[in-house]
Short mmCIF file of N, CA and C in Angstrom, two decimals:
data_model
loop_
_atom_site.label_atom_id
_atom_site.label_comp_id
_atom_site.label_asym_id
_atom_site.label_seq_id
_atom_site.Cartn_x
_atom_site.Cartn_y
_atom_site.Cartn_z
N MET A 87 78.22 -42.55 29.42
CA MET A 87 76.89 -42.80 29.93
C MET A 87 76.78 -42.14 31.31
N PRO A 88 75.64 -41.41 31.60
CA PRO A 88 75.50 -40.75 32.89
C PRO A 88 75.30 -41.77 34.00
N PRO A 89 75.70 -41.41 35.25
CA PRO A 89 75.51 -42.35 36.36
C PRO A 89 74.03 -42.59 36.64
N VAL A 90 73.71 -43.76 37.12
CA VAL A 90 72.34 -44.12 37.46
C VAL A 90 71.98 -43.45 38.78
N ALA A 91 70.79 -42.84 38.84
CA ALA A 91 70.34 -42.20 40.08
C ALA A 91 70.17 -43.25 41.17
N GLU A 92 70.72 -42.96 42.35
CA GLU A 92 70.68 -43.92 43.45
C GLU A 92 69.42 -43.80 44.31
N THR A 93 68.89 -42.60 44.45
CA THR A 93 67.73 -42.40 45.31
C THR A 93 66.71 -41.53 44.60
N VAL A 94 65.50 -41.54 45.15
CA VAL A 94 64.44 -40.70 44.58
C VAL A 94 64.84 -39.24 44.64
N SER A 95 65.54 -38.83 45.72
CA SER A 95 65.92 -37.42 45.84
C SER A 95 66.89 -37.00 44.74
N GLN A 96 67.60 -37.94 44.14
CA GLN A 96 68.52 -37.63 43.05
C GLN A 96 67.84 -37.75 41.69
N THR A 97 66.65 -38.29 41.68
CA THR A 97 65.93 -38.52 40.43
C THR A 97 65.02 -37.34 40.13
N ASN A 98 65.04 -36.88 38.88
CA ASN A 98 64.13 -35.82 38.46
C ASN A 98 62.75 -36.45 38.29
N LEU A 99 61.84 -36.13 39.19
CA LEU A 99 60.50 -36.71 39.14
C LEU A 99 59.58 -35.99 38.17
N GLY A 100 60.02 -34.82 37.70
CA GLY A 100 59.18 -34.08 36.76
C GLY A 100 57.81 -33.80 37.32
N TRP A 101 56.80 -33.84 36.46
CA TRP A 101 55.44 -33.54 36.89
C TRP A 101 54.92 -34.53 37.93
N LEU A 102 55.44 -35.79 37.90
CA LEU A 102 55.01 -36.82 38.84
C LEU A 102 55.25 -36.38 40.29
N GLY A 103 56.37 -35.69 40.53
CA GLY A 103 56.70 -35.25 41.88
C GLY A 103 55.70 -34.26 42.45
N GLY A 104 54.89 -33.65 41.61
CA GLY A 104 53.88 -32.71 42.07
C GLY A 104 52.49 -33.31 42.17
N THR A 105 52.37 -34.61 41.96
CA THR A 105 51.05 -35.23 42.02
C THR A 105 50.74 -35.73 43.43
N ILE A 106 49.50 -35.55 43.82
CA ILE A 106 49.06 -35.99 45.15
C ILE A 106 49.16 -37.50 45.27
N GLY A 107 48.66 -38.22 44.28
CA GLY A 107 48.64 -39.68 44.34
C GLY A 107 50.02 -40.28 44.53
N PHE A 108 50.99 -39.81 43.75
CA PHE A 108 52.35 -40.34 43.86
C PHE A 108 52.91 -40.07 45.25
N ASN A 109 52.77 -38.85 45.73
CA ASN A 109 53.31 -38.50 47.04
C ASN A 109 52.59 -39.22 48.18
N LEU A 110 51.28 -39.42 48.05
CA LEU A 110 50.55 -40.23 49.04
C LEU A 110 51.11 -41.64 49.09
N ARG A 111 51.33 -42.21 47.91
CA ARG A 111 51.82 -43.59 47.83
C ARG A 111 53.22 -43.72 48.44
N ILE A 112 54.11 -42.81 48.12
CA ILE A 112 55.47 -42.86 48.65
C ILE A 112 55.47 -42.70 50.16
N ALA A 113 54.67 -41.74 50.66
CA ALA A 113 54.58 -41.52 52.11
C ALA A 113 53.97 -42.74 52.80
N GLN A 114 52.95 -43.32 52.18
CA GLN A 114 52.30 -44.49 52.77
C GLN A 114 53.27 -45.67 52.83
N GLU A 115 54.03 -45.87 51.79
CA GLU A 115 55.00 -46.97 51.79
C GLU A 115 56.08 -46.76 52.84
N ALA A 116 56.55 -45.52 53.00
CA ALA A 116 57.55 -45.23 54.03
C ALA A 116 56.96 -45.47 55.42
N SER A 117 55.72 -45.06 55.61
CA SER A 117 55.05 -45.26 56.89
C SER A 117 54.86 -46.75 57.19
N VAL A 118 54.46 -47.51 56.18
CA VAL A 118 54.26 -48.95 56.37
C VAL A 118 55.58 -49.63 56.74
N ARG A 119 56.68 -49.23 56.10
CA ARG A 119 57.98 -49.83 56.43
C ARG A 119 58.31 -49.63 57.91
N THR A 120 58.12 -48.41 58.42
CA THR A 120 58.43 -48.17 59.83
C THR A 120 57.40 -48.86 60.73
N TYR A 121 56.15 -48.91 60.29
CA TYR A 121 55.12 -49.63 61.05
C TYR A 121 55.50 -51.10 61.19
N LEU A 122 55.90 -51.72 60.08
CA LEU A 122 56.24 -53.15 60.11
C LEU A 122 57.43 -53.43 61.02
N ARG A 123 58.39 -52.51 61.08
CA ARG A 123 59.50 -52.67 62.02
C ARG A 123 58.98 -52.62 63.46
N SER A 124 58.01 -51.75 63.71
CA SER A 124 57.47 -51.59 65.07
C SER A 124 56.70 -52.82 65.54
N VAL A 125 56.01 -53.50 64.62
CA VAL A 125 55.13 -54.61 65.01
C VAL A 125 55.60 -55.95 64.46
N ALA A 126 56.85 -56.04 64.07
CA ALA A 126 57.37 -57.24 63.40
C ALA A 126 57.09 -58.52 64.18
N ASP A 127 57.13 -58.45 65.50
CA ASP A 127 56.97 -59.66 66.31
C ASP A 127 55.51 -60.10 66.45
N THR A 128 54.56 -59.30 65.96
CA THR A 128 53.14 -59.65 66.14
C THR A 128 52.55 -60.40 64.95
N GLY A 129 53.13 -60.23 63.78
CA GLY A 129 52.60 -60.87 62.58
C GLY A 129 51.27 -60.31 62.13
N THR A 130 50.94 -59.10 62.57
CA THR A 130 49.65 -58.50 62.22
C THR A 130 49.85 -57.32 61.29
N LEU A 131 49.22 -57.37 60.15
CA LEU A 131 49.31 -56.29 59.17
C LEU A 131 48.58 -55.05 59.66
N GLN A 132 48.93 -53.91 59.08
CA GLN A 132 48.39 -52.63 59.52
C GLN A 132 46.87 -52.58 59.48
N TRP A 133 46.28 -53.03 58.40
CA TRP A 133 44.83 -52.89 58.34
C TRP A 133 44.13 -53.95 59.18
N ARG A 134 44.81 -55.03 59.53
CA ARG A 134 44.22 -55.99 60.47
C ARG A 134 44.22 -55.41 61.88
N PHE A 135 45.26 -54.63 62.19
CA PHE A 135 45.23 -53.92 63.47
C PHE A 135 44.05 -52.94 63.48
N ALA A 136 43.80 -52.29 62.35
CA ALA A 136 42.67 -51.36 62.26
C ALA A 136 41.36 -52.10 62.53
N ILE A 137 41.24 -53.33 62.04
CA ILE A 137 40.04 -54.13 62.31
C ILE A 137 39.92 -54.38 63.81
N LEU A 138 41.01 -54.82 64.44
CA LEU A 138 40.98 -55.07 65.88
C LEU A 138 40.58 -53.82 66.65
N ALA A 139 41.18 -52.69 66.28
CA ALA A 139 40.91 -51.44 66.99
C ALA A 139 39.45 -51.02 66.82
N LEU A 140 38.92 -51.14 65.61
CA LEU A 140 37.53 -50.73 65.37
C LEU A 140 36.53 -51.65 66.06
N VAL A 141 36.80 -52.95 66.04
CA VAL A 141 35.90 -53.89 66.73
C VAL A 141 35.99 -53.65 68.24
N HIS A 142 37.17 -53.33 68.74
CA HIS A 142 37.33 -53.01 70.16
C HIS A 142 36.49 -51.79 70.54
N GLU A 143 36.54 -50.77 69.70
CA GLU A 143 35.80 -49.52 69.97
C GLU A 143 34.31 -49.66 69.70
N ASN A 144 33.93 -50.65 68.89
CA ASN A 144 32.52 -50.82 68.48
C ASN A 144 32.09 -52.27 68.62
N PRO A 145 32.12 -52.82 69.85
CA PRO A 145 31.76 -54.23 70.00
C PRO A 145 30.35 -54.50 69.49
N GLY A 146 30.23 -55.58 68.73
CA GLY A 146 28.95 -55.95 68.17
C GLY A 146 28.68 -55.35 66.80
N MET A 147 29.64 -54.59 66.27
CA MET A 147 29.44 -54.01 64.94
C MET A 147 29.33 -55.13 63.91
N THR A 148 28.61 -54.87 62.84
CA THR A 148 28.46 -55.87 61.80
C THR A 148 29.66 -55.81 60.84
N GLN A 149 29.81 -56.89 60.09
CA GLN A 149 30.86 -56.94 59.08
C GLN A 149 30.64 -55.84 58.04
N ALA A 150 29.39 -55.57 57.70
CA ALA A 150 29.08 -54.52 56.72
C ALA A 150 29.50 -53.15 57.26
N ALA A 151 29.22 -52.88 58.53
CA ALA A 151 29.60 -51.59 59.13
C ALA A 151 31.12 -51.46 59.19
N LEU A 152 31.80 -52.56 59.49
CA LEU A 152 33.26 -52.55 59.52
C LEU A 152 33.82 -52.25 58.13
N GLY A 153 33.30 -52.94 57.13
CA GLY A 153 33.75 -52.71 55.76
C GLY A 153 33.57 -51.27 55.33
N LYS A 154 32.44 -50.69 55.71
CA LYS A 154 32.17 -49.30 55.37
C LYS A 154 33.18 -48.37 56.07
N ALA A 155 33.49 -48.67 57.33
CA ALA A 155 34.40 -47.83 58.10
C ALA A 155 35.82 -47.85 57.55
N ILE A 156 36.27 -49.01 57.06
CA ILE A 156 37.64 -49.09 56.56
C ILE A 156 37.72 -49.11 55.04
N LYS A 157 36.58 -48.85 54.40
CA LYS A 157 36.52 -48.73 52.94
C LYS A 157 37.00 -50.01 52.24
N ARG A 158 36.53 -51.15 52.75
CA ARG A 158 36.86 -52.44 52.13
C ARG A 158 35.57 -53.16 51.79
N ASP A 159 35.56 -53.84 50.66
CA ASP A 159 34.38 -54.62 50.32
C ASP A 159 34.47 -55.99 50.98
N THR A 160 33.35 -56.69 50.96
CA THR A 160 33.27 -57.98 51.65
C THR A 160 34.30 -58.98 51.15
N SER A 161 34.59 -58.95 49.85
CA SER A 161 35.52 -59.94 49.29
C SER A 161 36.93 -59.78 49.85
N SER A 162 37.34 -58.58 50.20
CA SER A 162 38.68 -58.41 50.78
C SER A 162 38.64 -58.44 52.30
N LEU A 163 37.49 -58.13 52.89
CA LEU A 163 37.37 -58.12 54.34
C LEU A 163 37.21 -59.53 54.92
N THR A 164 36.46 -60.38 54.22
CA THR A 164 36.18 -61.72 54.74
C THR A 164 37.45 -62.53 55.02
N PRO A 165 38.43 -62.60 54.11
CA PRO A 165 39.64 -63.36 54.42
C PRO A 165 40.39 -62.82 55.64
N ALA A 166 40.41 -61.50 55.81
CA ALA A 166 41.09 -60.91 56.97
C ALA A 166 40.36 -61.29 58.25
N LEU A 167 39.03 -61.23 58.23
CA LEU A 167 38.26 -61.63 59.40
C LEU A 167 38.40 -63.13 59.67
N ASP A 168 38.42 -63.93 58.61
CA ASP A 168 38.63 -65.37 58.78
C ASP A 168 39.95 -65.62 59.51
N ASP A 169 41.00 -64.91 59.09
CA ASP A 169 42.32 -65.06 59.71
C ASP A 169 42.27 -64.66 61.19
N LEU A 170 41.65 -63.52 61.48
CA LEU A 170 41.58 -63.05 62.87
C LEU A 170 40.74 -64.00 63.73
N CYS A 171 39.70 -64.59 63.14
CA CYS A 171 38.89 -65.58 63.87
C CYS A 171 39.69 -66.85 64.11
N GLU A 172 40.41 -67.33 63.09
CA GLU A 172 41.22 -68.54 63.22
C GLU A 172 42.33 -68.35 64.26
N ARG A 173 42.83 -67.14 64.39
CA ARG A 173 43.87 -66.84 65.38
C ARG A 173 43.29 -66.61 66.77
N GLY A 174 41.98 -66.72 66.88
CA GLY A 174 41.32 -66.58 68.18
C GLY A 174 41.25 -65.15 68.70
N LEU A 175 41.27 -64.18 67.78
CA LEU A 175 41.27 -62.77 68.19
C LEU A 175 39.88 -62.14 68.07
N VAL A 176 39.07 -62.64 67.15
CA VAL A 176 37.74 -62.08 66.89
C VAL A 176 36.74 -63.22 66.82
N THR A 177 35.52 -62.95 67.28
CA THR A 177 34.43 -63.92 67.11
C THR A 177 33.34 -63.28 66.27
N ARG A 178 32.66 -64.13 65.51
CA ARG A 178 31.47 -63.72 64.76
C ARG A 178 30.28 -64.42 65.41
N VAL A 179 29.28 -63.62 65.76
CA VAL A 179 28.07 -64.18 66.36
C VAL A 179 26.89 -63.70 65.55
N ARG A 180 26.02 -64.65 65.14
CA ARG A 180 24.83 -64.26 64.37
C ARG A 180 23.98 -63.29 65.19
N ARG A 181 23.51 -62.26 64.51
CA ARG A 181 22.63 -61.29 65.17
C ARG A 181 21.26 -61.91 65.36
N GLU A 182 20.70 -61.72 66.53
CA GLU A 182 19.39 -62.30 66.82
C GLU A 182 18.29 -61.68 65.97
N ASN A 183 18.39 -60.37 65.72
CA ASN A 183 17.33 -59.69 64.98
C ASN A 183 17.52 -59.76 63.46
N ASP A 184 18.66 -60.28 63.01
CA ASP A 184 18.91 -60.41 61.57
C ASP A 184 19.88 -61.57 61.38
N ARG A 185 19.36 -62.76 61.15
CA ARG A 185 20.18 -63.97 61.09
C ARG A 185 21.13 -63.98 59.89
N ARG A 186 20.99 -63.00 58.99
CA ARG A 186 21.88 -62.94 57.82
C ARG A 186 23.20 -62.26 58.13
N SER A 187 23.27 -61.52 59.23
CA SER A 187 24.51 -60.80 59.52
C SER A 187 25.08 -61.23 60.87
N TYR A 188 26.33 -60.88 61.06
CA TYR A 188 27.06 -61.28 62.25
C TYR A 188 27.54 -60.06 63.02
N GLU A 189 27.56 -60.20 64.35
CA GLU A 189 28.19 -59.21 65.20
C GLU A 189 29.64 -59.63 65.39
N LEU A 190 30.52 -58.65 65.40
CA LEU A 190 31.94 -58.92 65.60
C LEU A 190 32.34 -58.47 67.00
N ARG A 191 33.11 -59.32 67.66
CA ARG A 191 33.59 -59.00 69.01
C ARG A 191 35.01 -59.52 69.16
N LEU A 192 35.79 -58.80 69.96
CA LEU A 192 37.12 -59.29 70.28
C LEU A 192 37.02 -60.33 71.38
N THR A 193 37.85 -61.34 71.28
CA THR A 193 37.99 -62.31 72.36
C THR A 193 38.91 -61.68 73.41
N ALA A 194 39.08 -62.35 74.54
CA ALA A 194 40.03 -61.87 75.55
C ALA A 194 41.42 -61.79 74.93
N ARG A 195 41.76 -62.79 74.14
CA ARG A 195 43.07 -62.79 73.46
C ARG A 195 43.15 -61.63 72.47
N GLY A 196 42.05 -61.36 71.77
CA GLY A 196 42.01 -60.25 70.83
C GLY A 196 42.20 -58.91 71.52
N ARG A 197 41.56 -58.73 72.69
CA ARG A 197 41.73 -57.48 73.45
C ARG A 197 43.17 -57.33 73.91
N SER A 198 43.75 -58.41 74.39
CA SER A 198 45.13 -58.37 74.85
C SER A 198 46.09 -58.06 73.70
N THR A 199 45.88 -58.72 72.57
CA THR A 199 46.71 -58.48 71.38
C THR A 199 46.57 -57.05 70.91
N MET A 200 45.33 -56.56 70.88
CA MET A 200 45.09 -55.19 70.43
C MET A 200 45.79 -54.19 71.35
N GLU A 201 45.73 -54.40 72.65
CA GLU A 201 46.38 -53.48 73.60
C GLU A 201 47.90 -53.52 73.44
N GLN A 202 48.47 -54.71 73.25
CA GLN A 202 49.92 -54.82 73.04
C GLN A 202 50.33 -54.13 71.75
N MET A 203 49.54 -54.33 70.72
CA MET A 203 49.86 -53.70 69.43
C MET A 203 49.66 -52.19 69.49
N LYS A 204 48.68 -51.75 70.24
CA LYS A 204 48.41 -50.31 70.36
C LYS A 204 49.65 -49.58 70.87
N VAL A 205 50.34 -50.17 71.82
CA VAL A 205 51.57 -49.57 72.35
C VAL A 205 52.60 -49.43 71.23
N LYS A 206 52.73 -50.47 70.42
CA LYS A 206 53.69 -50.44 69.31
C LYS A 206 53.27 -49.45 68.23
N VAL A 207 51.98 -49.40 67.94
CA VAL A 207 51.49 -48.47 66.93
C VAL A 207 51.65 -47.03 67.42
N GLN A 208 51.43 -46.81 68.71
CA GLN A 208 51.64 -45.46 69.25
C GLN A 208 53.11 -45.06 69.15
N ALA A 209 54.02 -46.01 69.34
CA ALA A 209 55.45 -45.71 69.16
C ALA A 209 55.73 -45.33 67.71
N HIS A 210 55.09 -46.03 66.78
CA HIS A 210 55.23 -45.70 65.36
C HIS A 210 54.69 -44.30 65.10
N GLU A 211 53.54 -43.98 65.67
CA GLU A 211 52.95 -42.64 65.50
C GLU A 211 53.87 -41.56 66.08
N GLU A 212 54.50 -41.86 67.20
CA GLU A 212 55.44 -40.90 67.80
C GLU A 212 56.63 -40.66 66.88
N GLU A 213 57.05 -41.71 66.19
CA GLU A 213 58.14 -41.56 65.21
C GLU A 213 57.71 -40.61 64.09
N LEU A 214 56.48 -40.76 63.63
CA LEU A 214 55.96 -39.85 62.61
C LEU A 214 55.82 -38.43 63.16
N ASP A 215 55.43 -38.32 64.43
CA ASP A 215 55.26 -37.00 65.05
C ASP A 215 56.57 -36.24 65.16
N GLN A 216 57.69 -36.94 65.11
CA GLN A 216 58.99 -36.27 65.14
C GLN A 216 59.26 -35.51 63.83
N LEU A 217 58.52 -35.85 62.80
CA LEU A 217 58.74 -35.27 61.48
C LEU A 217 57.87 -34.05 61.19
N ILE A 218 56.75 -33.93 61.90
CA ILE A 218 55.82 -32.82 61.65
C ILE A 218 55.32 -32.26 62.99
N THR A 219 54.82 -31.04 62.95
CA THR A 219 54.28 -30.41 64.16
C THR A 219 52.86 -30.92 64.41
N LYS A 220 52.35 -30.62 65.61
CA LYS A 220 50.97 -31.01 65.93
C LYS A 220 49.98 -30.35 64.98
N ASP A 221 50.22 -29.09 64.65
CA ASP A 221 49.33 -28.39 63.71
C ASP A 221 49.39 -29.03 62.33
N GLN A 222 50.60 -29.38 61.87
CA GLN A 222 50.73 -30.02 60.57
C GLN A 222 50.03 -31.38 60.57
N ARG A 223 50.15 -32.10 61.68
CA ARG A 223 49.50 -33.40 61.81
C ARG A 223 47.98 -33.25 61.68
N ALA A 224 47.43 -32.29 62.42
CA ALA A 224 45.98 -32.06 62.39
C ALA A 224 45.53 -31.66 60.98
N ARG A 225 46.30 -30.80 60.32
CA ARG A 225 45.95 -30.38 58.96
C ARG A 225 46.06 -31.55 57.99
N LEU A 226 47.12 -32.35 58.13
CA LEU A 226 47.30 -33.50 57.24
C LEU A 226 46.13 -34.47 57.37
N ILE A 227 45.75 -34.79 58.59
CA ILE A 227 44.63 -35.71 58.80
C ILE A 227 43.35 -35.12 58.22
N ALA A 228 43.13 -33.83 58.43
CA ALA A 228 41.93 -33.18 57.86
C ALA A 228 41.94 -33.24 56.34
N ILE A 229 43.09 -33.00 55.73
CA ILE A 229 43.19 -33.05 54.27
C ILE A 229 42.98 -34.47 53.76
N LEU A 230 43.57 -35.45 54.43
CA LEU A 230 43.39 -36.85 54.01
C LEU A 230 41.92 -37.26 54.11
N ARG A 231 41.26 -36.83 55.17
CA ARG A 231 39.83 -37.13 55.31
C ARG A 231 39.01 -36.44 54.22
N GLN A 232 39.40 -35.22 53.89
CA GLN A 232 38.71 -34.48 52.82
C GLN A 232 38.86 -35.21 51.49
N ILE A 233 40.05 -35.70 51.21
CA ILE A 233 40.28 -36.46 49.98
C ILE A 233 39.45 -37.74 49.99
N THR A 234 39.48 -38.46 51.12
CA THR A 234 38.73 -39.71 51.23
C THR A 234 37.24 -39.47 51.01
N THR A 235 36.71 -38.44 51.66
CA THR A 235 35.29 -38.11 51.51
C THR A 235 34.98 -37.70 50.07
N GLY A 236 35.83 -36.89 49.49
CA GLY A 236 35.61 -36.41 48.13
C GLY A 236 35.65 -37.51 47.09
N LEU A 237 36.43 -38.54 47.34
CA LEU A 237 36.56 -39.64 46.38
C LEU A 237 35.70 -40.84 46.73
N SER A 238 34.94 -40.73 47.82
CA SER A 238 34.11 -41.83 48.28
C SER A 238 32.98 -42.12 47.30
N ASP A 239 32.62 -43.39 47.20
CA ASP A 239 31.51 -43.81 46.34
C ASP A 239 30.15 -43.52 46.99
N GLU A 240 30.16 -43.19 48.25
CA GLU A 240 28.89 -42.98 48.97
C GLU A 240 28.33 -41.61 48.73
#
């Protein structure tokens, strides 16, 4: 019986190894593993940090605008926002001109947490930058945005 392949590099991936989706997924999982090591002491998941960062950059944005920005529907966004609100990081305030929607804002604790995490996330990004050049990084981001736009429901 032949030996069992120990790593992906030893495994013949066949046509799968040439697919964009598979390679995106593997790269994303590797990135998340290093991200989680960087922020392990914060207890904040990657996309929750994205929420904090976007609300920080866009104070008063609505939940609908946030969902659109991070490509999440209300059913998956609401529990994350509930968690961030319960942790005292984000507040929801009813909009005066539209009582059906809420403005999102970071609390002082949310701003502090976001700034602390930003340092850790930047360290994670620097780790990724060791693997590719600045030009490759810019091209990769442009290609990822092109894919996102091309596959968008909008």
